[in-house]
Short mmCIF file of C-alpha atoms in Angstrom, two decimals:
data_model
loop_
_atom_site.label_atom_id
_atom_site.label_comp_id
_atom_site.label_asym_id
_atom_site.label_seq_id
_atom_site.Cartn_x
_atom_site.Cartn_y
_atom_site.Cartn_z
CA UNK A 1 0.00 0.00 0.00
CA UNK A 2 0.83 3.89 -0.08
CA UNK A 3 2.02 5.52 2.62
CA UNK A 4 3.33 8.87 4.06
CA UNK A 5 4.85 9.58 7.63
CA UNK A 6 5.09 12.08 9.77
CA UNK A 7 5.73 13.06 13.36
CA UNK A 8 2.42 13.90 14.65
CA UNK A 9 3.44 16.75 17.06
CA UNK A 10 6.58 18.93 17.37
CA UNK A 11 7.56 21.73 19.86
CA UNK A 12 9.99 24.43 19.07
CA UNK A 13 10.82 27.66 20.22
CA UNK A 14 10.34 31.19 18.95
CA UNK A 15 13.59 32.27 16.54
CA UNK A 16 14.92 28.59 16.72
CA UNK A 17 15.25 26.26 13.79
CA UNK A 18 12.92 23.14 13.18
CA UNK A 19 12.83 20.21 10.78
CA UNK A 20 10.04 18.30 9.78
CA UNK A 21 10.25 15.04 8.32
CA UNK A 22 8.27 13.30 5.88
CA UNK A 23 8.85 9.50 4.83
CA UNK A 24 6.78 7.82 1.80
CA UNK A 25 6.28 4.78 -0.31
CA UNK A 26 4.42 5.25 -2.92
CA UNK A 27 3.59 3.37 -6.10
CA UNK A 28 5.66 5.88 -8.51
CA UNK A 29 6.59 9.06 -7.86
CA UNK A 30 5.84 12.57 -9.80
CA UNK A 31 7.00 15.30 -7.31
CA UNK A 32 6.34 16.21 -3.53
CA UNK A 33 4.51 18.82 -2.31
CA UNK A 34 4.50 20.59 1.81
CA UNK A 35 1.18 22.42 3.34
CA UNK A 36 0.83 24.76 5.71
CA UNK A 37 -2.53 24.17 7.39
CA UNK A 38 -3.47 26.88 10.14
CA UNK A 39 -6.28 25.40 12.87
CA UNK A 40 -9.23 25.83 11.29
CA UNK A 41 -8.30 27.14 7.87
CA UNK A 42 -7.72 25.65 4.11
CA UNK A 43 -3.88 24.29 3.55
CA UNK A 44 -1.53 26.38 1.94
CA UNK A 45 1.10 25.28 -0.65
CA UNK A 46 4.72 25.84 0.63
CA UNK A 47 7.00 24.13 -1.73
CA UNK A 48 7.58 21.44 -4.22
CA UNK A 49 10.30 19.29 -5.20
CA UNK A 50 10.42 16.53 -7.69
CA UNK A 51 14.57 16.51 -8.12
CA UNK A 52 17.00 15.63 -5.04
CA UNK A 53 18.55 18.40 -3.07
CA UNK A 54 17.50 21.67 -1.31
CA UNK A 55 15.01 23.70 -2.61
CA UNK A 56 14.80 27.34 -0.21
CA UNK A 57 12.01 30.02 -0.24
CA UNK A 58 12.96 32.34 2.52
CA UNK A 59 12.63 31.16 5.99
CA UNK A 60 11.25 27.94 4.80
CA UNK A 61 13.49 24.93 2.77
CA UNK A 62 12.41 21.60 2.05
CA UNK A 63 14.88 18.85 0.94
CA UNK A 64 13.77 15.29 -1.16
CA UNK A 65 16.08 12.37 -1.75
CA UNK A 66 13.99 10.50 -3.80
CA UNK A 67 16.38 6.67 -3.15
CA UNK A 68 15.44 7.19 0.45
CA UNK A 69 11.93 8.19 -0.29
CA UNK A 70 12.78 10.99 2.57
CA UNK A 71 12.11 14.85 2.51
CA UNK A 72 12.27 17.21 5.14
CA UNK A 73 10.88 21.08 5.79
CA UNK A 74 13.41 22.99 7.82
CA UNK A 75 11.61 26.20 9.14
CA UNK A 76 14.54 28.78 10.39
CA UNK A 77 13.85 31.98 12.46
CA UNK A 78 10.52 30.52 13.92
CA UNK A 79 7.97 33.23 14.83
CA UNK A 80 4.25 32.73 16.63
CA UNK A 81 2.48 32.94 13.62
CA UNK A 82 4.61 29.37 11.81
CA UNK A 83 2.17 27.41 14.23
CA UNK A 84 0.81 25.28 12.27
CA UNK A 85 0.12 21.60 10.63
CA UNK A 86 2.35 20.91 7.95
CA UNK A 87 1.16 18.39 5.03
CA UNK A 88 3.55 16.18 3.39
CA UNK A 89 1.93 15.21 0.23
CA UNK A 90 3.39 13.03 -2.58
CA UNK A 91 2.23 12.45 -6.26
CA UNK A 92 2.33 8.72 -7.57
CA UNK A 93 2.52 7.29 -11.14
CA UNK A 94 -0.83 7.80 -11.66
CA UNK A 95 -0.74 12.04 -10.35
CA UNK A 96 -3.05 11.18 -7.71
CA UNK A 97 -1.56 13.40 -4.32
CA UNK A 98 -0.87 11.09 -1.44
CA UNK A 99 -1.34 12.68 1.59
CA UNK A 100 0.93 12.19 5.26
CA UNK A 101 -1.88 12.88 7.89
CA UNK A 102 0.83 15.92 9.22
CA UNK A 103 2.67 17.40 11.37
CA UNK A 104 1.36 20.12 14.35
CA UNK A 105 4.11 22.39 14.81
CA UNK A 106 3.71 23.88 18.56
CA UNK A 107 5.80 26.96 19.09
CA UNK A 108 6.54 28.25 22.48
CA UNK A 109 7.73 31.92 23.29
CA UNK B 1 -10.64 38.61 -4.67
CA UNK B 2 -9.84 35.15 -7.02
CA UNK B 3 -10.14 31.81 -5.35
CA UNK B 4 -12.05 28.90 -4.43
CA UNK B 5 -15.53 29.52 -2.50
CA UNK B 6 -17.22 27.00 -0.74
CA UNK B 7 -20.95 26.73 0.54
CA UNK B 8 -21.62 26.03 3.32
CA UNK B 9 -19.32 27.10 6.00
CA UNK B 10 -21.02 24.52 8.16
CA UNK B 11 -23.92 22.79 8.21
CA UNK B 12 -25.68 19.91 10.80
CA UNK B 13 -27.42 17.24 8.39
CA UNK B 14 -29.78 14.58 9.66
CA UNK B 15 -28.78 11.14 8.62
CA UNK B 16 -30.70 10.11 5.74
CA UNK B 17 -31.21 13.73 4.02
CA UNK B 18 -29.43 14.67 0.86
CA UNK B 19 -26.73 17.60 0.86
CA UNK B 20 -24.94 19.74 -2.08
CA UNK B 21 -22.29 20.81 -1.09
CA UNK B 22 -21.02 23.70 -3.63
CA UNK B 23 -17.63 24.79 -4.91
CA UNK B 24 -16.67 27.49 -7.34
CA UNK B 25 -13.38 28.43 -8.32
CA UNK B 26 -12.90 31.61 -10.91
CA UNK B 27 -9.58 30.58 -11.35
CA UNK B 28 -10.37 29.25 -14.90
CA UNK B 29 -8.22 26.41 -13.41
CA UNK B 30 -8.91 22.66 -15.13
CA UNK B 31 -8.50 20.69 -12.30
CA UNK B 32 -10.76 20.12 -9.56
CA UNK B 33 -11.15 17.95 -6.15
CA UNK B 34 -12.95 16.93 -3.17
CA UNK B 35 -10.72 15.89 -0.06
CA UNK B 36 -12.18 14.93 3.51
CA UNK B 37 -10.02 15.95 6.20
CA UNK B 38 -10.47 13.81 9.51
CA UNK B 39 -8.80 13.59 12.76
CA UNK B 40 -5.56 11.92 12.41
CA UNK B 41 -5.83 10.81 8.89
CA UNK B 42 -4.50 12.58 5.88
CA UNK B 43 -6.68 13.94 3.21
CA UNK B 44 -8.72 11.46 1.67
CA UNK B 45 -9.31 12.12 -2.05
CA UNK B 46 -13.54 11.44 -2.60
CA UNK B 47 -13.32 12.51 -6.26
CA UNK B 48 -11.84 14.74 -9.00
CA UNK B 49 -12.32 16.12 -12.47
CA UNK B 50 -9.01 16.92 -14.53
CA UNK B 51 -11.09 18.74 -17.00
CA UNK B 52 -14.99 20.13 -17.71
CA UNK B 53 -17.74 17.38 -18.36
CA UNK B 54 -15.21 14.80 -16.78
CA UNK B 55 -14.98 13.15 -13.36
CA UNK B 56 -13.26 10.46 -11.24
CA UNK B 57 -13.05 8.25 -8.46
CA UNK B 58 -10.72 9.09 -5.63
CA UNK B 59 -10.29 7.14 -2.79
CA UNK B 60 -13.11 7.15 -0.57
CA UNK B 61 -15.91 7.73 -3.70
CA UNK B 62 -18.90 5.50 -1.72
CA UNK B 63 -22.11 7.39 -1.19
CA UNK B 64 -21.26 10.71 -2.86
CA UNK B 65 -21.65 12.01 -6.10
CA UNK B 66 -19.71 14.82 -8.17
CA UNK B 67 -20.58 16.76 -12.04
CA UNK B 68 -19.03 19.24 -13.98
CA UNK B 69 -20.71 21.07 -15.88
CA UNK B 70 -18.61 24.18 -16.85
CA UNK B 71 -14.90 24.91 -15.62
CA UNK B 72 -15.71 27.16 -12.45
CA UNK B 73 -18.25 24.82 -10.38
CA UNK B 74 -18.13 21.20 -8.74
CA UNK B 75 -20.69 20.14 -6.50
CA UNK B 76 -20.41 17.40 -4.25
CA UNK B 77 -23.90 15.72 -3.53
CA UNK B 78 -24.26 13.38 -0.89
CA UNK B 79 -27.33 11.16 -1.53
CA UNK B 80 -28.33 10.50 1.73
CA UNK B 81 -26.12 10.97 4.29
CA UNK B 82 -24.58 8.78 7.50
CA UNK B 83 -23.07 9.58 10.70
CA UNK B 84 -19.61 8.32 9.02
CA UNK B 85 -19.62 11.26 6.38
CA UNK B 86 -19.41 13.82 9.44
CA UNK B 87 -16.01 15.23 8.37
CA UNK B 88 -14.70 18.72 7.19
CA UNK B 89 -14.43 18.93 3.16
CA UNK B 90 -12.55 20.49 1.15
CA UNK B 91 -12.77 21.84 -2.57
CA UNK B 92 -9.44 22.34 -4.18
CA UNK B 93 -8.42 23.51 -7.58
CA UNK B 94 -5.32 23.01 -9.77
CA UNK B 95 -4.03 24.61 -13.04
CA UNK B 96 -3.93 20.97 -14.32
CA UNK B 97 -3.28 17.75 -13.09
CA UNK B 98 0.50 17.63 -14.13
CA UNK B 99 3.34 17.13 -11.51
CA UNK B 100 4.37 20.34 -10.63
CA UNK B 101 0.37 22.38 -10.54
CA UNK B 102 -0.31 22.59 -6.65
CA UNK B 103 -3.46 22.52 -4.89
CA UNK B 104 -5.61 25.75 -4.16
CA UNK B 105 -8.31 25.05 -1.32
CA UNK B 106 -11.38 26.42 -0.69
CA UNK B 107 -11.86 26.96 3.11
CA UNK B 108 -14.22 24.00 3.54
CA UNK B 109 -17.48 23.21 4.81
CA UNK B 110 -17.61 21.46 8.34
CA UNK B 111 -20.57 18.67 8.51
CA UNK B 112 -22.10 17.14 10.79
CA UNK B 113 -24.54 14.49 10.34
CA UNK B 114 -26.71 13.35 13.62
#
């Protein structure tokens, strides 16, 4: 079967670094995609990667190696407002988005 | 303000009454979907249309129904509802169905069936 994990529940601290990891096997694979979901509100779209390596957009980076089947989100200069779930979804040989049920990010002052 | 709106914000359903729920994007994106987002689980595709006047099975299809009619709308019926469809749903839109398009969501309708 296809499957995506994540840590259900992190805690970090305001200005500190954090990484999020997300682990799939899926049947193919066509790019990865990470979510920012705010309690209550629609997900977000964060990033993408479909090619190995680092991919950064500001504050936020996420990372694939695609022979591990292993990415990771690394969210520097944490602030209040970065708590949040974050969705690791991946996108298998037949472009249907496989979701990781995510990751609540708790950040403490 | 372009985007994906979705009707109703919420809604309390008694089991065994049929519900639209409604979804219109002005996006003039091709691709559409219906997720259900439960506690603990990841987003569970119900069904999808890559293009207008087509639709699909996802992966929890049973006991709802989808058409598309034009580009900007999607409705997701269900026929008659159960406590197990109690769930928050969400409409999401892509350029296209290709590898790189991401998902925009609607902000979802929260159900409840009693």
């Amino acid at each position: 079967g296809q499957n995506i994990d994540q840590p259900t529940e992190m805690t970090a601290t305001e200005g500190a670094i954090v990484q999020i990891n997300c682990t799939y096997q899926t049947s193919g694979f066509n790019g990865l995609f990470w979510y920012q979901q705010h309690a209550g509100e629609a997900p977000t779209f964060l990033s993408y990667n479909v090619l190995d390596g680092l991919e950064e957009k500001g504050r936020f980076s996420s990372f694939l190696s695609r022979s591990k089947g292993y990415s990771y989100l690394l969210l520097k200069e944490l602030q209040m407002k970065d708590s949040a779930s974050y969705l690791c979804a991946v996108r298998d040989s037949n472009y249907q988005l496989i979701w990781g049920a995510g990751t609540k990010l708790i950040i403490k002052p | 303000i372009a985007g994906i709106t979705q009707a109703p914000t919420s809604q309390i359903l008694a089991a065994g009454r049929r519900m639209t729920l409604r979804c219109t994007q002005d996006m003039r994106h091709n691709a559409m979907y219906w997720y259900r987002q439960d506690l603990g689980l990841g987003l569970r595709l119900i069904h999808y249309s890559n293009t207008a006047g087509t639709t699909g099975k996802g992966e929890v299809p049973d006991g709802y129904s989808v058409s598309r009619a034009n580009t900007d709308d999607f409705p997701l019926t269900l026929a008659s509802a159960v406590p197990s469809q109690t769930s928050v749903y969400f409409c999401a839109s892509s350029a296209d169905s290709s590898n790189n398009s991401p998902l925009h969501f609607g902000n979802g309708t929260r159900l409840t069936v009693t």
